[in-house]
Amino acid sequence: MSFLEILNQYAYPGVRDQIEAATGSDVERALSREHPDVRDLAALLSPAAASYLEPLARKAHSLTVQRFGRNILLYAPLYLSNLCSNGCRYCGFSAENRLARRTLNPAEIQREARILYDQGFRHVLLLTGEAPESVDDAFIAAAVRQVKPLFSSIGIEVYPMEVAAYRQMVEAGVDALTLYQETYDRELYAELHPFGRKRDFDWRLAGPERGGAAGLRRIGIGSLLGLGDWRTEGFFTALHGLYLGKHFWRSQLTIGLPRIRPADGGFQPLHPVSDPQMVQLICALRLLLPDAGLVLSTRESAALRDNLIPLGITQMSAGSCTAPGGYGEAEEGGRQFAIDDERSPETVAATIRAQGYEAVWKDWDAAFLSRAF
Amino acid sequence: MKIIVNGSERETSEGRTLEGLLEERKLDPQRVAVERNGAIVSRERFAATLLEEGDTLEIVHFVGGG
Amino acid sequence: MDKLTIAGRDFSSRLLVGTGKFASNALMVAAMEGSGCEIVTVALRRVDIDNPQDSMLSHIDTQRYLLLPNTSGARDAEEAVRLARLARAAGCEPWVKLEVTPDPYYLLPDPIETFKAAEILVKDGFTVLPYINADPVLAKRLEEIGTATVMPLGAPIGTNKGLRTRDNIAIIIAQATVPVVVDAGLGAPSHAAEAMEMGADAVLVNTALAVSPDPGRMAAAFKKGVEAGREAYLAGLGTQREKAEASSPLTGFLHS
């Protein structure tokens, strides 16, 4: 059974009602479980659980330390292109937005990659919009091959591909896939994606499964926080993660927690997520998925990022620029979203160490896999 | 006269003390405990305890145990 | 120095040794010596009047070891009380490892008779160390009536299966105000270490030593296991805490 079939068994509003209805005793039971199940998940995401934030945080903390130790993996995004034919209403790259469009040439890619390498990064995430006529599978595979000598782990956050294309990516040297569903609410999804290939909800939803089938070693999923009701989104994200963990058990699951904040000035969140709610979501995901990597971007403030480290976060970007070419060029513009934590990678690493955690630049090397050569 | 020691009947002479019985059986009085007709006889009273016809004695000592 | 204190008396060793089932007195003494123990348990039995054996006590230096007589063989409270009093009459200090095991197959302790006997013996001036199933409520009840320790079992006696009752023992340790001595079922030094890591105050071992081809060496191994576990406990393992506390060290930043 595919995850699409599982998702279709649920009604989004029904799940939201179930979450809203959870009581304090449901939360207490969920907290006492060694292995919480989907019903416990609803309780942990409920408004009632807001009064149990500290015990929730303690459990999330101890599970995280148990499974991951005190380590935060650092990675950097590298935007290859901001060309996009989709009209995602929340995204800076939307085809309807007027901004300087560009796609990096090999020399620019090399320059950007080198800067990140010199900053210490060994995990890189390559990003594009969706512009199949110019930024296609072959372009991405070529970029992967080009930067491969500099990095031990290469992830892609691009458009959803066919299994064969994902296999091509694995052969080129990609080990990690990030593909956020943005929202698991079909109706909202349709509203937010008025045109372009991205309108196809089902095709996107099955993308992580195709990536798993192609042998990608890390599979990242998530909702864009601020679009749908965060509790219900958290529920389906965890459900999706449980499904992938069961069916693609050789791959590590990661969950991204990108949050649209009102202060960004652009698209205003439909369902804003407060800091305490962010904490609740992170902890609930940790309890359900003790082995999942939880990823935090530089959208969040430096202070919040520091405070979230003990609660379950295992990976962070640092020193990010969300415009193609932005690392090597002073001019700002053409960014996908605004960042808040503007500290240098070095400063972020020092802050992580000051909290008694290890800032990890490299936890994986494709060289360990003979077939990756 | 007849007495019962640790569940079996024994013949013993009149006027025998508990201490005398232990000596006869080569038992160190410092390393046993004795119940006479269901009551514990303290070690100090072994010499003064005259056995009587029909007495029931339990004589125990320490063995290995966990 | 980290002492074990039972009923006001200090001990350096946290390993108690049982003296049953050894192939010879020499091997028993080797185990006692190897273990570094200061408390050994003994049992009371009828003397074989026609064939009196050399007393085992002649092999034990009672200046060095505290004899802790048990009430093994007792099937109810009355028999246990009787055995405890006989042991005291035999010259032991008034300490007793109280065990009441009516069931001959698994030798599991009878909680009701154990409780009744403990009440009587405590009133009678005994220092009572009751052997119990790993029942946290029973442990609290015994503590309330004045027992000096509680001795929950790790697994049925003689099984060498280790800490099968781990979760309940953890609760007993968390709640106890008297020393918790894990007794029965510890078959390997790692089992003893595990109990000590959890915060048990001491362990009692017998079968695992007696059935080893080299009891002295095995006893030395248990000594190390107990010490390692105790050190780890004192150093502080990364334990999980389920219970909420009033302060909010992890989420306090949300209110600042």
PDB file of N, CA and C in Angstrom, chain C residues 148-230:
ATOM      1  N   ALA C 148      14.857  -3.349  57.984  1.00  0.00           N
ATOM      2  CA  ALA C 148      16.109  -2.611  57.811  1.00  0.00           C
ATOM      3  C   ALA C 148      16.452  -2.405  56.342  1.00  0.00           C
ATOM      4  N   THR C 149      15.952  -3.313  55.513  1.00  0.00           N
ATOM      5  CA  THR C 149      16.182  -3.220  54.067  1.00  0.00           C
ATOM      6  C   THR C 149      14.933  -3.783  53.403  1.00  0.00           C
ATOM      7  N   VAL C 150      14.948  -3.767  52.093  1.00  0.00           N
ATOM      8  CA  VAL C 150      14.090  -4.683  51.334  1.00  0.00           C
ATOM      9  C   VAL C 150      15.001  -5.422  50.367  1.00  0.00           C
ATOM     10  N   MET C 151      14.649  -6.686  50.093  1.00  0.00           N
ATOM     11  CA  MET C 151      15.484  -7.505  49.220  1.00  0.00           C
ATOM     12  C   MET C 151      14.645  -8.083  48.091  1.00  0.00           C
ATOM     13  N   PRO C 152      14.387  -7.279  47.071  1.00  0.00           N
ATOM     14  CA  PRO C 152      13.592  -7.782  45.947  1.00  0.00           C
ATOM     15  C   PRO C 152      14.395  -8.758  45.097  1.00  0.00           C
ATOM     16  N   LEU C 153      13.703  -9.707  44.512  1.00  0.00           N
ATOM     17  CA  LEU C 153      14.383 -10.684  43.672  1.00  0.00           C
ATOM     18  C   LEU C 153      14.517 -10.160  42.244  1.00  0.00           C
ATOM     19  N   GLY C 154      15.641 -10.528  41.598  1.00  0.00           N
ATOM     20  CA  GLY C 154      15.840 -10.164  40.201  1.00  0.00           C
ATOM     21  C   GLY C 154      15.158 -11.157  39.279  1.00  0.00           C
ATOM     22  N   ALA C 155      15.167 -12.406  39.716  1.00  0.00           N
ATOM     23  CA  ALA C 155      14.531 -13.505  38.983  1.00  0.00           C
ATOM     24  C   ALA C 155      14.372 -14.615  40.019  1.00  0.00           C
ATOM     25  N   PRO C 156      13.545 -15.639  39.737  1.00  0.00           N
ATOM     26  CA  PRO C 156      13.417 -16.713  40.718  1.00  0.00           C
ATOM     27  C   PRO C 156      14.783 -17.264  41.134  1.00  0.00           C
ATOM     28  N   ILE C 157      14.872 -17.626  42.400  1.00  0.00           N
ATOM     29  CA  ILE C 157      16.145 -18.000  42.999  1.00  0.00           C
ATOM     30  C   ILE C 157      16.802 -19.151  42.226  1.00  0.00           C
ATOM     31  N   GLY C 158      18.098 -19.031  42.013  1.00  0.00           N
ATOM     32  CA  GLY C 158      18.850 -20.095  41.365  1.00  0.00           C
ATOM     33  C   GLY C 158      18.746 -20.124  39.854  1.00  0.00           C
ATOM     34  N   THR C 159      17.985 -19.201  39.258  1.00  0.00           N
ATOM     35  CA  THR C 159      17.782 -19.272  37.806  1.00  0.00           C
ATOM     36  C   THR C 159      18.889 -18.597  37.003  1.00  0.00           C
ATOM     37  N   ASN C 160      19.650 -17.721  37.642  1.00  0.00           N
ATOM     38  CA  ASN C 160      20.737 -17.002  36.952  1.00  0.00           C
ATOM     39  C   ASN C 160      20.258 -16.177  35.769  1.00  0.00           C
ATOM     40  N   LYS C 161      19.011 -15.759  35.794  1.00  0.00           N
ATOM     41  CA  LYS C 161      18.453 -15.072  34.628  1.00  0.00           C
ATOM     42  C   LYS C 161      18.666 -13.565  34.630  1.00  0.00           C
ATOM     43  N   GLY C 162      19.149 -13.027  35.717  1.00  0.00           N
ATOM     44  CA  GLY C 162      19.398 -11.584  35.735  1.00  0.00           C
ATOM     45  C   GLY C 162      18.185 -10.789  36.167  1.00  0.00           C
ATOM     46  N   LEU C 163      18.194  -9.523  35.787  1.00  0.00           N
ATOM     47  CA  LEU C 163      17.172  -8.599  36.294  1.00  0.00           C
ATOM     48  C   LEU C 163      15.887  -8.651  35.484  1.00  0.00           C
ATOM     49  N   ARG C 164      15.161  -9.732  35.642  1.00  0.00           N
ATOM     50  CA  ARG C 164      13.893  -9.841  34.917  1.00  0.00           C
ATOM     51  C   ARG C 164      12.834  -8.902  35.489  1.00  0.00           C
ATOM     52  N   THR C 165      13.058  -8.460  36.703  1.00  0.00           N
ATOM     53  CA  THR C 165      12.066  -7.589  37.348  1.00  0.00           C
ATOM     54  C   THR C 165      12.535  -6.139  37.337  1.00  0.00           C
ATOM     55  N   ARG C 166      13.360  -5.820  36.371  1.00  0.00           N
ATOM     56  CA  ARG C 166      14.040  -4.534  36.314  1.00  0.00           C
ATOM     57  C   ARG C 166      13.127  -3.314  36.535  1.00  0.00           C
ATOM     58  N   ASP C 167      12.033  -3.271  35.830  1.00  0.00           N
ATOM     59  CA  ASP C 167      11.176  -2.084  35.921  1.00  0.00           C
ATOM     60  C   ASP C 167      10.621  -1.890  37.326  1.00  0.00           C
ATOM     61  N   ASN C 168      10.231  -2.992  37.945  1.00  0.00           N
ATOM     62  CA  ASN C 168       9.702  -2.873  39.301  1.00  0.00           C
ATOM     63  C   ASN C 168      10.808  -2.550  40.302  1.00  0.00           C
ATOM     64  N   ILE C 169      11.976  -3.121  40.081  1.00  0.00           N
ATOM     65  CA  ILE C 169      13.091  -2.801  40.969  1.00  0.00           C
ATOM     66  C   ILE C 169      13.422  -1.312  40.867  1.00  0.00           C
ATOM     67  N   ALA C 170      13.326  -0.773  39.663  1.00  0.00           N
ATOM     68  CA  ALA C 170      13.588   0.664  39.486  1.00  0.00           C
ATOM     69  C   ALA C 170      12.610   1.486  40.318  1.00  0.00           C
ATOM     70  N   ILE C 171      11.375   1.057  40.360  1.00  0.00           N
ATOM     71  CA  ILE C 171      10.376   1.785  41.149  1.00  0.00           C
ATOM     72  C   ILE C 171      10.694   1.649  42.642  1.00  0.00           C
ATOM     73  N   ILE C 172      11.056   0.435  43.040  1.00  0.00           N
ATOM     74  CA  ILE C 172      11.393   0.208  44.448  1.00  0.00           C
ATOM     75  C   ILE C 172      12.559   1.108  44.858  1.00  0.00           C
ATOM     76  N   ILE C 173      13.576   1.161  44.000  1.00  0.00           N
ATOM     77  CA  ILE C 173      14.743   2.006  44.298  1.00  0.00           C
ATOM     78  C   ILE C 173      14.329   3.473  44.379  1.00  0.00           C
ATOM     79  N   ALA C 174      13.491   3.871  43.444  1.00  0.00           N
ATOM     80  CA  ALA C 174      13.081   5.277  43.413  1.00  0.00           C
ATOM     81  C   ALA C 174      12.317   5.660  44.675  1.00  0.00           C
ATOM     82  N   GLN C 175      11.607   4.712  45.244  1.00  0.00           N
ATOM     83  CA  GLN C 175      10.726   5.027  46.363  1.00  0.00           C
ATOM     84  C   GLN C 175      11.323   4.723  47.728  1.00  0.00           C
ATOM     85  N   ALA C 176      12.347   3.869  47.785  1.00  0.00           N
ATOM     86  CA  ALA C 176      12.783   3.329  49.071  1.00  0.00           C
ATOM     87  C   ALA C 176      13.511   4.355  49.935  1.00  0.00           C
ATOM     88  N   THR C 177      13.320   4.223  51.229  1.00  0.00           N
ATOM     89  CA  THR C 177      14.099   5.017  52.178  1.00  0.00           C
ATOM     90  C   THR C 177      15.033   4.121  52.981  1.00  0.00           C
ATOM     91  N   VAL C 178      14.990   2.826  52.729  1.00  0.00           N
ATOM     92  CA  VAL C 178      15.933   1.885  53.346  1.00  0.00           C
ATOM     93  C   VAL C 178      16.760   1.276  52.209  1.00  0.00           C
ATOM     94  N   PRO C 179      17.911   0.679  52.530  1.00  0.00           N
ATOM     95  CA  PRO C 179      18.710   0.086  51.455  1.00  0.00           C
ATOM     96  C   PRO C 179      17.937  -0.991  50.685  1.00  0.00           C
ATOM     97  N   VAL C 180      18.147  -0.994  49.375  1.00  0.00           N
ATOM     98  CA  VAL C 180      17.543  -2.015  48.506  1.00  0.00           C
ATOM     99  C   VAL C 180      18.652  -2.991  48.118  1.00  0.00           C
ATOM    100  N   VAL C 181      18.485  -4.240  48.541  1.00  0.00           N
ATOM    101  CA  VAL C 181      19.464  -5.279  48.234  1.00  0.00           C
ATOM    102  C   VAL C 181      18.822  -6.220  47.221  1.00  0.00           C
ATOM    103  N   VAL C 182      19.345  -6.250  46.016  1.00  0.00           N
ATOM    104  CA  VAL C 182      18.759  -7.135  45.007  1.00  0.00           C
ATOM    105  C   VAL C 182      19.282  -8.546  45.248  1.00  0.00           C
ATOM    106  N   ASP C 183      18.353  -9.460  45.399  1.00  0.00           N
ATOM    107  CA  ASP C 183      18.664 -10.819  45.812  1.00  0.00           C
ATOM    108  C   ASP C 183      18.045 -11.783  44.816  1.00  0.00           C
ATOM    109  N   ALA C 184      18.732 -12.832  44.517  1.00  0.00           N
ATOM    110  CA  ALA C 184      18.205 -13.944  43.723  1.00  0.00           C
ATOM    111  C   ALA C 184      18.169 -13.662  42.228  1.00  0.00           C
ATOM    112  N   GLY C 185      18.678 -14.617  41.483  1.00  0.00           N
ATOM    113  CA  GLY C 185      18.571 -14.578  40.032  1.00  0.00           C
ATOM    114  C   GLY C 185      19.746 -13.938  39.319  1.00  0.00           C
ATOM    115  N   LEU C 186      20.668 -13.309  40.072  1.00  0.00           N
ATOM    116  CA  LEU C 186      21.797 -12.646  39.416  1.00  0.00           C
ATOM    117  C   LEU C 186      22.830 -13.698  39.026  1.00  0.00           C
ATOM    118  N   GLY C 187      22.963 -13.927  37.743  1.00  0.00           N
ATOM    119  CA  GLY C 187      23.797 -15.032  37.297  1.00  0.00           C
ATOM    120  C   GLY C 187      25.159 -14.630  36.774  1.00  0.00           C
ATOM    121  N   ALA C 188      25.370 -13.339  36.569  1.00  0.00           N
ATOM    122  CA  ALA C 188      26.630 -12.880  35.982  1.00  0.00           C
ATOM    123  C   ALA C 188      27.012 -11.541  36.596  1.00  0.00           C
ATOM    124  N   PRO C 189      28.302 -11.237  36.614  1.00  0.00           N
ATOM    125  CA  PRO C 189      28.730  -9.932  37.147  1.00  0.00           C
ATOM    126  C   PRO C 189      28.017  -8.767  36.462  1.00  0.00           C
ATOM    127  N   SER C 190      27.701  -8.933  35.170  1.00  0.00           N
ATOM    128  CA  SER C 190      27.004  -7.846  34.462  1.00  0.00           C
ATOM    129  C   SER C 190      25.618  -7.623  35.055  1.00  0.00           C
ATOM    130  N   HIS C 191      24.967  -8.700  35.523  1.00  0.00           N
ATOM    131  CA  HIS C 191      23.657  -8.529  36.166  1.00  0.00           C
ATOM    132  C   HIS C 191      23.811  -7.703  37.445  1.00  0.00           C
ATOM    133  N   ALA C 192      24.844  -8.030  38.196  1.00  0.00           N
ATOM    134  CA  ALA C 192      25.077  -7.292  39.443  1.00  0.00           C
ATOM    135  C   ALA C 192      25.391  -5.834  39.137  1.00  0.00           C
ATOM    136  N   ALA C 193      26.199  -5.614  38.086  1.00  0.00           N
ATOM    137  CA  ALA C 193      26.542  -4.242  37.708  1.00  0.00           C
ATOM    138  C   ALA C 193      25.292  -3.481  37.293  1.00  0.00           C
ATOM    139  N   GLU C 194      24.431  -4.157  36.559  1.00  0.00           N
ATOM    140  CA  GLU C 194      23.199  -3.507  36.103  1.00  0.00           C
ATOM    141  C   GLU C 194      22.347  -3.059  37.286  1.00  0.00           C
ATOM    142  N   ALA C 195      22.232  -3.948  38.277  1.00  0.00           N
ATOM    143  CA  ALA C 195      21.443  -3.593  39.464  1.00  0.00           C
ATOM    144  C   ALA C 195      22.060  -2.395  40.184  1.00  0.00           C
ATOM    145  N   MET C 196      23.373  -2.399  40.283  1.00  0.00           N
ATOM    146  CA  MET C 196      24.041  -1.300  40.986  1.00  0.00           C
ATOM    147  C   MET C 196      23.947   0.003  40.200  1.00  0.00           C
ATOM    148  N   GLU C 197      24.043  -0.101  38.876  1.00  0.00           N
ATOM    149  CA  GLU C 197      23.903   1.099  38.033  1.00  0.00           C
ATOM    150  C   GLU C 197      22.537   1.745  38.214  1.00  0.00           C
ATOM    151  N   MET C 198      21.552   0.888  38.428  1.00  0.00           N
ATOM    152  CA  MET C 198      20.195   1.404  38.613  1.00  0.00           C
ATOM    153  C   MET C 198      20.031   2.114  39.947  1.00  0.00           C
ATOM    154  N   GLY C 199      20.986   1.871  40.849  1.00  0.00           N
ATOM    155  CA  GLY C 199      20.907   2.521  42.149  1.00  0.00           C
ATOM    156  C   GLY C 199      20.586   1.582  43.292  1.00  0.00           C
ATOM    157  N   ALA C 200      20.634   0.270  43.054  1.00  0.00           N
ATOM    158  CA  ALA C 200      20.489  -0.666  44.169  1.00  0.00           C
ATOM    159  C   ALA C 200      21.633  -0.393  45.145  1.00  0.00           C
ATOM    160  N   ASP C 201      21.377  -0.621  46.451  1.00  0.00           N
ATOM    161  CA  ASP C 201      22.408  -0.344  47.449  1.00  0.00           C
ATOM    162  C   ASP C 201      23.382  -1.501  47.591  1.00  0.00           C
ATOM    163  N   ALA C 202      22.918  -2.707  47.279  1.00  0.00           N
ATOM    164  CA  ALA C 202      23.775  -3.881  47.389  1.00  0.00           C
ATOM    165  C   ALA C 202      23.108  -5.023  46.635  1.00  0.00           C
ATOM    166  N   VAL C 203      23.866  -6.087  46.434  1.00  0.00           N
ATOM    167  CA  VAL C 203      23.283  -7.289  45.856  1.00  0.00           C
ATOM    168  C   VAL C 203      23.733  -8.497  46.673  1.00  0.00           C
ATOM    169  N   LEU C 204      22.926  -9.565  46.607  1.00  0.00           N
ATOM    170  CA  LEU C 204      23.288 -10.815  47.252  1.00  0.00           C
ATOM    171  C   LEU C 204      23.404 -11.884  46.180  1.00  0.00           C
ATOM    172  N   VAL C 205      24.508 -12.610  46.208  1.00  0.00           N
ATOM    173  CA  VAL C 205      24.752 -13.629  45.191  1.00  0.00           C
ATOM    174  C   VAL C 205      25.126 -14.938  45.879  1.00  0.00           C
ATOM    175  N   ASN C 206      24.614 -16.034  45.371  1.00  0.00           N
ATOM    176  CA  ASN C 206      25.006 -17.329  45.898  1.00  0.00           C
ATOM    177  C   ASN C 206      25.194 -18.345  44.778  1.00  0.00           C
ATOM    178  N   THR C 207      24.092 -18.720  44.109  1.00  0.00           N
ATOM    179  CA  THR C 207      24.166 -19.798  43.127  1.00  0.00           C
ATOM    180  C   THR C 207      25.237 -19.558  42.061  1.00  0.00           C
ATOM    181  N   ALA C 208      25.284 -18.310  41.559  1.00  0.00           N
ATOM    182  CA  ALA C 208      26.229 -18.021  40.476  1.00  0.00           C
ATOM    183  C   ALA C 208      27.664 -18.331  40.892  1.00  0.00           C
ATOM    184  N   LEU C 209      27.962 -18.154  42.180  1.00  0.00           N
ATOM    185  CA  LEU C 209      29.305 -18.468  42.673  1.00  0.00           C
ATOM    186  C   LEU C 209      29.453 -19.958  42.905  1.00  0.00           C
ATOM    187  N   ALA C 210      28.439 -20.534  43.553  1.00  0.00           N
ATOM    188  CA  ALA C 210      28.542 -21.937  43.967  1.00  0.00           C
ATOM    189  C   ALA C 210      28.633 -22.887  42.784  1.00  0.00           C
ATOM    190  N   VAL C 211      27.966 -22.543  41.683  1.00  0.00           N
ATOM    191  CA  VAL C 211      27.965 -23.472  40.550  1.00  0.00           C
ATOM    192  C   VAL C 211      29.104 -23.200  39.574  1.00  0.00           C
ATOM    193  N   SER C 212      29.883 -22.157  39.813  1.00  0.00           N
ATOM    194  CA  SER C 212      31.007 -21.891  38.921  1.00  0.00           C
ATOM    195  C   SER C 212      32.114 -22.902  39.179  1.00  0.00           C
ATOM    196  N   PRO C 213      32.814 -23.318  38.148  1.00  0.00           N
ATOM    197  CA  PRO C 213      33.948 -24.223  38.372  1.00  0.00           C
ATOM    198  C   PRO C 213      35.033 -23.572  39.228  1.00  0.00           C
ATOM    199  N   ASP C 214      35.050 -22.251  39.266  1.00  0.00           N
ATOM    200  CA  ASP C 214      36.053 -21.561  40.066  1.00  0.00           C
ATOM    201  C   ASP C 214      35.376 -20.467  40.895  1.00  0.00           C
ATOM    202  N   PRO C 215      34.760 -20.860  42.016  1.00  0.00           N
ATOM    203  CA  PRO C 215      33.959 -19.900  42.792  1.00  0.00           C
ATOM    204  C   PRO C 215      34.755 -18.688  43.267  1.00  0.00           C
ATOM    205  N   GLY C 216      36.003 -18.876  43.625  1.00  0.00           N
ATOM    206  CA  GLY C 216      36.798 -17.757  44.124  1.00  0.00           C
ATOM    207  C   GLY C 216      36.981 -16.701  43.049  1.00  0.00           C
ATOM    208  N   ARG C 217      37.251 -17.170  41.852  1.00  0.00           N
ATOM    209  CA  ARG C 217      37.472 -16.257  40.747  1.00  0.00           C
ATOM    210  C   ARG C 217      36.169 -15.575  40.332  1.00  0.00           C
ATOM    211  N   MET C 218      35.099 -16.355  40.323  1.00  0.00           N
ATOM    212  CA  MET C 218      33.808 -15.771  39.969  1.00  0.00           C
ATOM    213  C   MET C 218      33.389 -14.726  41.004  1.00  0.00           C
ATOM    214  N   ALA C 219      33.705 -15.010  42.270  1.00  0.00           N
ATOM    215  CA  ALA C 219      33.373 -14.042  43.318  1.00  0.00           C
ATOM    216  C   ALA C 219      34.141 -12.742  43.116  1.00  0.00           C
ATOM    217  N   ALA C 220      35.391 -12.861  42.698  1.00  0.00           N
ATOM    218  CA  ALA C 220      36.193 -11.656  42.435  1.00  0.00           C
ATOM    219  C   ALA C 220      35.592 -10.881  41.261  1.00  0.00           C
ATOM    220  N   ALA C 221      35.074 -11.624  40.286  1.00  0.00           N
ATOM    221  CA  ALA C 221      34.445 -10.978  39.128  1.00  0.00           C
ATOM    222  C   ALA C 221      33.184 -10.221  39.558  1.00  0.00           C
ATOM    223  N   PHE C 222      32.394 -10.834  40.440  1.00  0.00           N
ATOM    224  CA  PHE C 222      31.198 -10.147  40.944  1.00  0.00           C
ATOM    225  C   PHE C 222      31.573  -8.908  41.749  1.00  0.00           C
ATOM    226  N   LYS C 223      32.654  -9.017  42.497  1.00  0.00           N
ATOM    227  CA  LYS C 223      33.113  -7.863  43.270  1.00  0.00           C
ATOM    228  C   LYS C 223      33.359  -6.684  42.332  1.00  0.00           C
ATOM    229  N   LYS C 224      34.017  -6.967  41.215  1.00  0.00           N
ATOM    230  CA  LYS C 224      34.293  -5.903  40.248  1.00  0.00           C
ATOM    231  C   LYS C 224      33.002  -5.387  39.620  1.00  0.00           C
ATOM    232  N   GLY C 225      32.106  -6.302  39.328  1.00  0.00           N
ATOM    233  CA  GLY C 225      30.830  -5.886  38.732  1.00  0.00           C
ATOM    234  C   GLY C 225      30.071  -4.954  39.651  1.00  0.00           C
ATOM    235  N   VAL C 226      30.040  -5.317  40.920  1.00  0.00           N
ATOM    236  CA  VAL C 226      29.326  -4.489  41.898  1.00  0.00           C
ATOM    237  C   VAL C 226      30.002  -3.126  42.030  1.00  0.00           C
ATOM    238  N   GLU C 227      31.305  -3.141  42.082  1.00  0.00           N
ATOM    239  CA  GLU C 227      32.027  -1.865  42.227  1.00  0.00           C
ATOM    240  C   GLU C 227      31.864  -0.990  40.988  1.00  0.00           C
ATOM    241  N   ALA C 228      31.937  -1.614  39.810  1.00  0.00           N
ATOM    242  CA  ALA C 228      31.777  -0.844  38.568  1.00  0.00           C
ATOM    243  C   ALA C 228      30.386  -0.230  38.503  1.00  0.00           C
ATOM    244  N   GLY C 229      29.385  -1.047  38.855  1.00  0.00           N
ATOM    245  CA  GLY C 229      28.014  -0.542  38.813  1.00  0.00           C
ATOM    246  C   GLY C 229      27.798   0.594  39.789  1.00  0.00           C
ATOM    247  N   ARG C 230      28.372   0.445  40.968  1.00  0.00           N
ATOM    248  CA  ARG C 230      28.223   1.494  41.979  1.00  0.00           C
ATOM    249  C   ARG C 230      28.903   2.790  41.524  1.00  0.00           C
TER     250      ARG C 230
END
